PDB file of C-alpha atoms in Angstrom:
ATOM      1  CA  UNK A  86     147.255 148.031  65.457  1.00 71.00           C
ATOM      2  CA  UNK A  87     144.561 146.892  62.611  1.00 80.00           C
ATOM      3  CA  UNK A  88     145.331 145.942  59.876  1.00 91.00           C
ATOM      4  CA  UNK A  89     143.777 147.482  56.194  1.00 96.00           C
ATOM      5  CA  UNK A  90     141.362 145.637  55.065  1.00 98.00           C
ATOM      6  CA  UNK A  91     141.751 146.322  50.907  1.00 98.00           C
ATOM      7  CA  UNK A  92     146.179 145.199  51.168  1.00 97.00           C
ATOM      8  CA  UNK A  93     144.877 141.823  52.688  1.00 97.00           C
ATOM      9  CA  UNK A  94     142.468 141.041  50.347  1.00 97.00           C
ATOM     10  CA  UNK A  95     144.271 141.916  47.508  1.00 97.00           C
ATOM     11  CA  UNK A  96     146.852 140.170  48.104  1.00 96.00           C
ATOM     12  CA  UNK A  97     143.730 136.871  49.098  1.00 96.00           C
ATOM     13  CA  UNK A  98     142.694 138.234  45.567  1.00 96.00           C
ATOM     14  CA  UNK A  99     146.004 137.295  43.909  1.00 94.00           C
ATOM     15  CA  UNK A 100     147.634 134.171  45.532  1.00 94.00           C
ATOM     16  CA  UNK A 101     147.622 131.977  42.781  1.00 88.00           C
ATOM     17  CA  UNK A 102     147.328 128.776  45.454  1.00 91.00           C
ATOM     18  CA  UNK A 103     144.219 127.377  46.400  1.00 92.00           C
ATOM     19  CA  UNK A 104     145.083 126.515  49.990  1.00 94.00           C
ATOM     20  CA  UNK A 105     146.413 129.382  50.750  1.00 95.00           C
ATOM     21  CA  UNK A 106     143.550 131.571  49.207  1.00 96.00           C
ATOM     22  CA  UNK A 107     141.060 129.597  51.133  1.00 97.00           C
ATOM     23  CA  UNK A 108     143.140 129.741  54.415  1.00 98.00           C
ATOM     24  CA  UNK A 109     143.843 133.078  54.016  1.00 98.00           C
ATOM     25  CA  UNK A 110     140.581 134.069  53.262  1.00 98.00           C
ATOM     26  CA  UNK A 111     139.137 131.971  56.369  1.00 98.00           C
ATOM     27  CA  UNK A 112     141.366 133.990  58.591  1.00 97.00           C
ATOM     28  CA  UNK A 113     140.629 137.281  56.892  1.00 98.00           C
ATOM     29  CA  UNK A 114     136.674 136.933  56.974  1.00 98.00           C
ATOM     30  CA  UNK A 115     137.500 136.099  60.519  1.00 97.00           C
ATOM     31  CA  UNK A 116     139.626 139.186  61.487  1.00 97.00           C
ATOM     32  CA  UNK A 117     136.807 141.374  58.862  1.00 97.00           C
ATOM     33  CA  UNK A 118     133.860 139.993  61.877  1.00 97.00           C
ATOM     34  CA  UNK A 119     135.396 140.732  64.972  1.00 96.00           C
ATOM     35  CA  UNK A 120     136.243 144.671  63.466  1.00 95.00           C
ATOM     36  CA  UNK A 121     139.927 143.761  63.274  1.00 95.00           C
ATOM     37  CA  UNK A 122     139.856 146.311  60.222  1.00 97.00           C
ATOM     38  CA  UNK A 123     140.578 149.788  58.850  1.00 96.00           C
ATOM     39  CA  UNK A 124     139.777 151.569  55.251  1.00 97.00           C
ATOM     40  CA  UNK A 125     141.345 153.228  53.197  1.00 96.00           C
ATOM     41  CA  UNK A 126     140.012 154.472  50.468  1.00 96.00           C
ATOM     42  CA  UNK A 127     142.435 155.922  48.793  1.00 95.00           C
ATOM     43  CA  UNK A 128     144.000 153.229  48.416  1.00 92.00           C
ATOM     44  CA  UNK A 129     144.185 152.523  44.174  1.00 93.00           C
ATOM     45  CA  UNK A 130     142.942 148.660  43.460  1.00 95.00           C
ATOM     46  CA  UNK A 131     145.149 147.107  40.751  1.00 95.00           C
ATOM     47  CA  UNK A 132     144.382 144.547  38.007  1.00 94.00           C
ATOM     48  CA  UNK A 133     145.589 141.417  37.093  1.00 90.00           C
ATOM     49  CA  UNK A 134     144.111 139.084  33.836  1.00 80.00           C
ATOM     50  CA  UNK A 135     144.449 135.025  34.276  1.00 66.00           C
ATOM     51  CA  UNK A 136     143.850 134.989  38.010  1.00 62.00           C
ATOM     52  CA  UNK A 137     144.807 130.834  37.595  1.00 65.00           C
ATOM     53  CA  UNK A 138     147.331 129.767  36.393  1.00 59.00           C
ATOM     54  CA  UNK A 139     146.796 126.066  36.324  1.00 72.00           C
ATOM     55  CA  UNK A 140     144.035 125.579  33.772  1.00 74.00           C
ATOM     56  CA  UNK A 141     144.109 125.816  30.626  1.00 69.00           C
ATOM     57  CA  UNK A 142     141.056 128.154  28.696  1.00 65.00           C
ATOM     58  CA  UNK A 143     139.700 127.915  25.698  1.00 62.00           C
ATOM     59  CA  UNK A 144     136.408 129.418  23.283  1.00 57.00           C
ATOM     60  CA  UNK A 145     133.176 128.134  25.023  1.00 58.00           C
ATOM     61  CA  UNK A 146     132.008 127.048  21.745  1.00 55.00           C
ATOM     62  CA  UNK A 147     134.608 124.148  21.872  1.00 58.00           C
ATOM     63  CA  UNK A 148     133.957 123.356  24.700  1.00 60.00           C
ATOM     64  CA  UNK A 149     132.230 119.562  24.608  1.00 63.00           C
ATOM     65  CA  UNK A 150     129.622 119.211  27.018  1.00 67.00           C
ATOM     66  CA  UNK A 151     128.409 115.847  27.495  1.00 64.00           C
ATOM     67  CA  UNK A 152     124.357 115.584  27.246  1.00 68.00           C
ATOM     68  CA  UNK A 153     124.008 112.480  29.350  1.00 63.00           C
ATOM     69  CA  UNK A 154     126.013 111.640  32.428  1.00 73.00           C
ATOM     70  CA  UNK A 155     126.243 107.961  32.118  1.00 73.00           C
ATOM     71  CA  UNK A 156     129.919 107.607  32.335  1.00 83.00           C
ATOM     72  CA  UNK A 157     131.968 108.558  35.534  1.00 87.00           C
ATOM     73  CA  UNK A 158     134.316 110.858  32.962  1.00 88.00           C
ATOM     74  CA  UNK A 159     130.860 112.609  31.380  1.00 87.00           C
ATOM     75  CA  UNK A 160     129.794 113.140  35.355  1.00 90.00           C
ATOM     76  CA  UNK A 161     132.999 113.955  36.020  1.00 91.00           C
ATOM     77  CA  UNK A 162     133.121 117.071  33.481  1.00 90.00           C
ATOM     78  CA  UNK A 163     129.897 118.792  34.037  1.00 89.00           C
ATOM     79  CA  UNK A 164     130.863 118.601  38.065  1.00 92.00           C
ATOM     80  CA  UNK A 165     134.442 120.161  36.693  1.00 92.00           C
ATOM     81  CA  UNK A 166     131.946 123.455  34.579  1.00 91.00           C
ATOM     82  CA  UNK A 167     129.996 124.354  37.864  1.00 93.00           C
ATOM     83  CA  UNK A 168     133.300 124.397  40.262  1.00 94.00           C
ATOM     84  CA  UNK A 169     135.121 126.687  37.368  1.00 92.00           C
ATOM     85  CA  UNK A 170     131.649 128.644  37.884  1.00 93.00           C
ATOM     86  CA  UNK A 171     132.171 128.272  41.573  1.00 96.00           C
ATOM     87  CA  UNK A 172     135.771 129.341  41.162  1.00 93.00           C
ATOM     88  CA  UNK A 173     135.106 131.757  38.937  1.00 93.00           C
ATOM     89  CA  UNK A 174     132.211 133.856  41.838  1.00 96.00           C
ATOM     90  CA  UNK A 175     135.557 133.160  44.149  1.00 96.00           C
ATOM     91  CA  UNK A 176     136.983 135.587  42.923  1.00 95.00           C
ATOM     92  CA  UNK A 177     134.019 138.084  41.570  1.00 97.00           C
ATOM     93  CA  UNK A 178     132.934 137.936  45.330  1.00 98.00           C
ATOM     94  CA  UNK A 179     136.543 139.355  46.026  1.00 98.00           C
ATOM     95  CA  UNK A 180     137.192 141.029  43.512  1.00 97.00           C
ATOM     96  CA  UNK A 181     133.875 143.636  43.697  1.00 98.00           C
ATOM     97  CA  UNK A 182     135.181 143.654  47.783  1.00 98.00           C
ATOM     98  CA  UNK A 183     138.345 144.991  46.506  1.00 98.00           C
ATOM     99  CA  UNK A 184     137.650 147.182  43.444  1.00 97.00           C
ATOM    100  CA  UNK A 185     134.878 149.583  44.742  1.00 98.00           C
ATOM    101  CA  UNK A 186     135.840 151.719  47.454  1.00 97.00           C
ATOM    102  CA  UNK A 187     133.484 154.399  49.538  1.00 97.00           C
ATOM    103  CA  UNK A 188     130.976 151.952  49.602  1.00 98.00           C
ATOM    104  CA  UNK A 189     128.306 151.535  53.019  1.00 97.00           C
ATOM    105  CA  UNK A 190     130.004 148.336  54.902  1.00 97.00           C
ATOM    106  CA  UNK A 191     126.806 146.808  54.466  1.00 98.00           C
ATOM    107  CA  UNK A 192     128.380 146.740  50.484  1.00 98.00           C
ATOM    108  CA  UNK A 193     131.497 144.523  52.390  1.00 98.00           C
ATOM    109  CA  UNK A 194     129.209 142.961  54.771  1.00 98.00           C
ATOM    110  CA  UNK A 195     127.373 141.570  51.578  1.00 98.00           C
ATOM    111  CA  UNK A 196     130.479 140.236  49.000  1.00 98.00           C
ATOM    112  CA  UNK A 197     132.716 138.649  51.479  1.00 98.00           C
ATOM    113  CA  UNK A 198     129.195 136.729  52.808  1.00 98.00           C
ATOM    114  CA  UNK A 199     129.590 135.610  48.857  1.00 98.00           C
ATOM    115  CA  UNK A 200     132.816 135.058  48.746  1.00 98.00           C
ATOM    116  CA  UNK A 201     133.519 132.835  51.904  1.00 98.00           C
ATOM    117  CA  UNK A 202     129.739 130.367  50.438  1.00 98.00           C
ATOM    118  CA  UNK A 203     131.262 130.291  46.832  1.00 98.00           C
ATOM    119  CA  UNK A 204     134.678 128.140  48.338  1.00 98.00           C
ATOM    120  CA  UNK A 205     132.107 126.384  50.406  1.00 98.00           C
ATOM    121  CA  UNK A 206     130.351 125.210  46.775  1.00 98.00           C
ATOM    122  CA  UNK A 207     133.233 124.707  45.104  1.00 97.00           C
ATOM    123  CA  UNK A 208     135.391 122.849  48.035  1.00 97.00           C
ATOM    124  CA  UNK A 209     131.784 120.282  47.951  1.00 96.00           C
ATOM    125  CA  UNK A 210     132.176 120.280  44.295  1.00 96.00           C
ATOM    126  CA  UNK A 211     135.729 119.002  44.218  1.00 95.00           C
ATOM    127  CA  UNK A 212     135.800 117.125  47.322  1.00 94.00           C
ATOM    128  CA  UNK A 213     132.908 114.947  44.411  1.00 93.00           C
ATOM    129  CA  UNK A 214     135.892 115.596  42.083  1.00 94.00           C
ATOM    130  CA  UNK A 215     138.410 113.600  43.268  1.00 94.00           C
ATOM    131  CA  UNK A 216     136.123 110.946  44.324  1.00 91.00           C
ATOM    132  CA  UNK A 217     135.204 110.272  40.967  1.00 92.00           C
ATOM    133  CA  UNK A 218     139.242 110.366  40.507  1.00 94.00           C
ATOM    134  CA  UNK A 219     139.584 113.810  38.635  1.00 94.00           C
ATOM    135  CA  UNK A 220     140.356 117.252  40.275  1.00 90.00           C
ATOM    136  CA  UNK A 221     140.161 120.880  39.017  1.00 91.00           C
ATOM    137  CA  UNK A 222     142.067 121.254  36.426  1.00 88.00           C
ATOM    138  CA  UNK A 223     141.558 118.347  34.621  1.00 89.00           C
ATOM    139  CA  UNK A 224     139.420 120.126  31.979  1.00 87.00           C
ATOM    140  CA  UNK A 225     139.309 122.882  29.811  1.00 82.00           C
ATOM    141  CA  UNK A 226     136.924 125.454  30.486  1.00 84.00           C
ATOM    142  CA  UNK A 227     136.168 128.961  28.840  1.00 80.00           C
ATOM    143  CA  UNK A 228     136.802 132.587  30.586  1.00 84.00           C
ATOM    144  CA  UNK A 229     133.963 134.270  29.746  1.00 87.00           C
ATOM    145  CA  UNK A 230     133.685 134.959  33.406  1.00 89.00           C
ATOM    146  CA  UNK A 231     136.830 135.935  33.433  1.00 89.00           C
ATOM    147  CA  UNK A 232     136.052 138.405  30.834  1.00 91.00           C
ATOM    148  CA  UNK A 233     132.513 139.703  32.626  1.00 94.00           C
ATOM    149  CA  UNK A 234     135.481 140.577  35.690  1.00 95.00           C
ATOM    150  CA  UNK A 235     137.486 143.341  33.638  1.00 95.00           C
ATOM    151  CA  UNK A 236     134.362 144.504  31.860  1.00 96.00           C
ATOM    152  CA  UNK A 237     133.074 145.590  34.786  1.00 97.00           C
ATOM    153  CA  UNK A 238     135.576 146.890  36.518  1.00 97.00           C
ATOM    154  CA  UNK A 239     135.550 150.568  36.229  1.00 97.00           C
ATOM    155  CA  UNK A 240     132.248 150.557  37.263  1.00 97.00           C
ATOM    156  CA  UNK A 241     129.739 149.635  39.776  1.00 98.00           C
ATOM    157  CA  UNK A 242     126.607 149.958  38.505  1.00 97.00           C
ATOM    158  CA  UNK A 243     128.124 147.045  35.071  1.00 97.00           C
ATOM    159  CA  UNK A 244     129.990 144.740  37.538  1.00 98.00           C
ATOM    160  CA  UNK A 245     126.311 144.021  40.537  1.00 98.00           C
ATOM    161  CA  UNK A 246     124.031 144.548  37.067  1.00 97.00           C
ATOM    162  CA  UNK A 247     126.261 142.329  34.799  1.00 97.00           C
ATOM    163  CA  UNK A 248     127.538 140.173  36.822  1.00 97.00           C
ATOM    164  CA  UNK A 249     125.436 139.033  40.601  1.00 97.00           C
ATOM    165  CA  UNK A 250     122.269 140.044  38.775  1.00 97.00           C
ATOM    166  CA  UNK A 251     123.180 139.610  35.426  1.00 97.00           C
ATOM    167  CA  UNK A 252     125.074 135.881  35.356  1.00 96.00           C
ATOM    168  CA  UNK A 253     124.765 135.080  38.862  1.00 96.00           C
ATOM    169  CA  UNK A 254     120.662 134.940  37.881  1.00 97.00           C
ATOM    170  CA  UNK A 255     122.186 132.833  34.798  1.00 96.00           C
ATOM    171  CA  UNK A 256     123.458 130.485  36.898  1.00 95.00           C
ATOM    172  CA  UNK A 257     119.849 130.219  38.796  1.00 97.00           C
ATOM    173  CA  UNK A 258     118.250 129.095  35.125  1.00 97.00           C
ATOM    174  CA  UNK A 259     120.953 126.370  34.242  1.00 94.00           C
ATOM    175  CA  UNK A 260     120.758 124.419  38.166  1.00 94.00           C
ATOM    176  CA  UNK A 261     117.776 122.966  37.286  1.00 93.00           C
ATOM    177  CA  UNK A 262     118.803 121.671  33.743  1.00 91.00           C
ATOM    178  CA  UNK A 263     122.431 120.680  35.389  1.00 91.00           C
ATOM    179  CA  UNK A 264     119.630 118.750  38.116  1.00 90.00           C
ATOM    180  CA  UNK A 265     117.592 117.166  35.250  1.00 88.00           C
ATOM    181  CA  UNK A 266     120.794 115.734  33.216  1.00 85.00           C
ATOM    182  CA  UNK A 267     122.311 113.792  36.403  1.00 85.00           C
ATOM    183  CA  UNK A 268     119.561 111.720  36.255  1.00 82.00           C
ATOM    184  CA  UNK A 269     121.022 110.097  33.674  1.00 78.00           C
ATOM    185  CA  UNK A 270     123.761 108.622  36.539  1.00 80.00           C
ATOM    186  CA  UNK A 271     123.766 105.998  37.825  1.00 83.00           C
ATOM    187  CA  UNK A 272     126.768 106.493  40.351  1.00 83.00           C
ATOM    188  CA  UNK A 273     126.293 106.155  43.695  1.00 84.00           C
ATOM    189  CA  UNK A 274     127.178 110.353  43.961  1.00 84.00           C
ATOM    190  CA  UNK A 275     124.133 111.189  42.094  1.00 86.00           C
ATOM    191  CA  UNK A 276     121.848 111.003  45.666  1.00 89.00           C
ATOM    192  CA  UNK A 277     124.761 114.008  47.128  1.00 90.00           C
ATOM    193  CA  UNK A 278     125.203 116.038  43.968  1.00 91.00           C
ATOM    194  CA  UNK A 279     121.429 116.997  43.668  1.00 91.00           C
ATOM    195  CA  UNK A 280     122.171 117.579  47.453  1.00 94.00           C
ATOM    196  CA  UNK A 281     124.989 119.925  46.918  1.00 94.00           C
ATOM    197  CA  UNK A 282     122.906 121.538  43.666  1.00 94.00           C
ATOM    198  CA  UNK A 283     120.260 122.728  46.286  1.00 95.00           C
ATOM    199  CA  UNK A 284     122.552 124.326  48.618  1.00 96.00           C
ATOM    200  CA  UNK A 285     123.679 126.202  45.605  1.00 96.00           C
ATOM    201  CA  UNK A 286     120.541 127.237  44.363  1.00 96.00           C
ATOM    202  CA  UNK A 287     119.646 128.126  47.747  1.00 97.00           C
ATOM    203  CA  UNK A 288     122.938 130.695  48.176  1.00 98.00           C
ATOM    204  CA  UNK A 289     122.424 131.888  44.551  1.00 98.00           C
ATOM    205  CA  UNK A 290     119.367 133.163  45.047  1.00 98.00           C
ATOM    206  CA  UNK A 291     120.161 134.999  48.204  1.00 98.00           C
ATOM    207  CA  UNK A 292     124.191 136.462  45.758  1.00 98.00           C
ATOM    208  CA  UNK A 293     121.331 137.830  43.206  1.00 98.00           C
ATOM    209  CA  UNK A 294     119.278 138.962  46.109  1.00 98.00           C
ATOM    210  CA  UNK A 295     122.208 141.650  47.171  1.00 98.00           C
ATOM    211  CA  UNK A 296     123.232 141.859  43.701  1.00 98.00           C
ATOM    212  CA  UNK A 297     119.814 142.566  42.919  1.00 98.00           C
ATOM    213  CA  UNK A 298     119.336 145.599  46.009  1.00 98.00           C
ATOM    214  CA  UNK A 299     123.399 147.003  45.747  1.00 98.00           C
ATOM    215  CA  UNK A 300     122.239 147.515  41.505  1.00 98.00           C
ATOM    216  CA  UNK A 301     119.388 149.234  42.497  1.00 96.00           C
ATOM    217  CA  UNK A 302     121.253 150.960  44.940  1.00 97.00           C
ATOM    218  CA  UNK A 303     124.055 152.184  41.782  1.00 96.00           C
ATOM    219  CA  UNK A 304     122.226 153.061  39.404  1.00 92.00           C
ATOM    220  CA  UNK A 305     121.153 155.767  37.386  1.00 87.00           C
ATOM    221  CA  UNK A 306     116.505 156.693  38.034  1.00 85.00           C
ATOM    222  CA  UNK A 307     114.986 155.222  34.917  1.00 83.00           C
ATOM    223  CA  UNK A 308     118.088 153.587  34.132  1.00 88.00           C
ATOM    224  CA  UNK A 309     116.455 149.526  33.518  1.00 92.00           C
ATOM    225  CA  UNK A 310     118.039 146.473  33.091  1.00 96.00           C
ATOM    226  CA  UNK A 311     117.103 145.201  29.910  1.00 95.00           C
ATOM    227  CA  UNK A 312     120.089 148.069  29.185  1.00 95.00           C
ATOM    228  CA  UNK A 313     122.604 145.664  30.544  1.00 95.00           C
ATOM    229  CA  UNK A 314     121.688 143.567  28.794  1.00 96.00           C
ATOM    230  CA  UNK A 315     121.611 145.354  25.523  1.00 95.00           C
ATOM    231  CA  UNK A 316     125.323 146.350  26.300  1.00 95.00           C
ATOM    232  CA  UNK A 317     127.294 144.166  27.184  1.00 96.00           C
ATOM    233  CA  UNK A 318     125.904 141.792  24.707  1.00 92.00           C
ATOM    234  CA  UNK A 319     128.779 139.448  24.176  1.00 89.00           C
ATOM    235  CA  UNK A 320     127.260 137.815  28.068  1.00 92.00           C
ATOM    236  CA  UNK A 321     124.303 136.277  27.581  1.00 92.00           C
ATOM    237  CA  UNK A 322     122.926 137.836  30.533  1.00 95.00           C
ATOM    238  CA  UNK A 323     119.528 134.696  30.667  1.00 95.00           C
ATOM    239  CA  UNK A 324     119.136 130.720  30.147  1.00 93.00           C
ATOM    240  CA  UNK A 325     117.498 129.838  27.470  1.00 91.00           C
ATOM    241  CA  UNK A 326     115.251 129.079  29.593  1.00 95.00           C
ATOM    242  CA  UNK A 327     114.205 131.370  33.579  1.00 97.00           C
ATOM    243  CA  UNK A 328     113.542 130.276  36.156  1.00 97.00           C
ATOM    244  CA  UNK A 329     111.181 132.580  36.853  1.00 97.00           C
ATOM    245  CA  UNK A 330     110.325 130.944  40.617  1.00 97.00           C
ATOM    246  CA  UNK A 331     114.216 131.458  41.999  1.00 98.00           C
ATOM    247  CA  UNK A 332     114.463 135.058  40.056  1.00 98.00           C
ATOM    248  CA  UNK A 333     111.424 136.739  41.597  1.00 98.00           C
ATOM    249  CA  UNK A 334     112.732 134.932  45.379  1.00 98.00           C
ATOM    250  CA  UNK A 335     115.979 137.802  43.572  1.00 98.00           C
ATOM    251  CA  UNK A 336     114.246 139.882  44.091  1.00 97.00           C
ATOM    252  CA  UNK A 337     112.925 140.370  39.458  1.00 97.00           C
ATOM    253  CA  UNK A 338     109.706 140.950  38.777  1.00 95.00           C
ATOM    254  CA  UNK A 339     107.423 138.511  36.432  1.00 96.00           C
ATOM    255  CA  UNK A 340     106.844 141.865  33.989  1.00 96.00           C
ATOM    256  CA  UNK A 341     111.092 142.402  33.769  1.00 96.00           C
ATOM    257  CA  UNK A 342     111.232 138.288  33.517  1.00 97.00           C
ATOM    258  CA  UNK A 343     108.822 138.738  30.056  1.00 97.00           C
ATOM    259  CA  UNK A 344     110.955 141.365  28.360  1.00 96.00           C
ATOM    260  CA  UNK A 345     113.971 139.260  29.597  1.00 97.00           C
ATOM    261  CA  UNK A 346     113.314 136.322  28.123  1.00 96.00           C
ATOM    262  CA  UNK A 347     111.867 138.320  24.942  1.00 96.00           C
ATOM    263  CA  UNK A 348     114.503 140.255  24.572  1.00 95.00           C
ATOM    264  CA  UNK A 349     117.049 136.943  24.374  1.00 94.00           C
ATOM    265  CA  UNK A 350     114.312 135.299  22.220  1.00 89.00           C
ATOM    266  CA  UNK A 351     114.945 138.103  19.083  1.00 73.00           C
TER     267      UNK A 351
END
């Protein structure tokens, strides 16, 4: 007898123990690739807040972001903030796979693939954190990505547009600045960290491209991305300086990038 896709995915999404969460997902993903699931598209989705009870949240303006990484603690803080983004990205991809029904098989395949890669990113970063003598949850974080999950939970168009095409593309913008910040570090992990960030950038371009595809799939004719930027002003969907090269690879065009940059300059 085949297992039910959404029921099993719900258990993974809301599993609080990280080790169990990742182990359950690994088994789930193997079963998915082996086509061992049935899809009950009538199953209702539940929603729970605070998907990580073991971490302390604070307002983004109260988080002190180190300008330099010339101490072990400063370096750990920078890595921790990226690790948290990757953790949130895992849950966002899982939630997108779980929450939205009656979509093509490729939709679920895409977002499970994203979740799998985000887990790999998390593990790579967390291993560096532990090498520095810290662990995930040692520093306060903001909950903007969880708020975005909640704000877009009732609309496929909003979810893939705001989160997977918007906020993930903001990560593309941030990547070069994080690498530049690492230059002030003399820690032996610096080279490995830069290699990990290169892996993350390459994978995130693919993730944003998936977001771009499903946003275009779900949007109404004539709808543009700036309308989402306007509607979701609480979530800035672009960095201060756009990573044009990465955005073009991910499905944006030059004219759109110019419009986005102009929108956030005003």
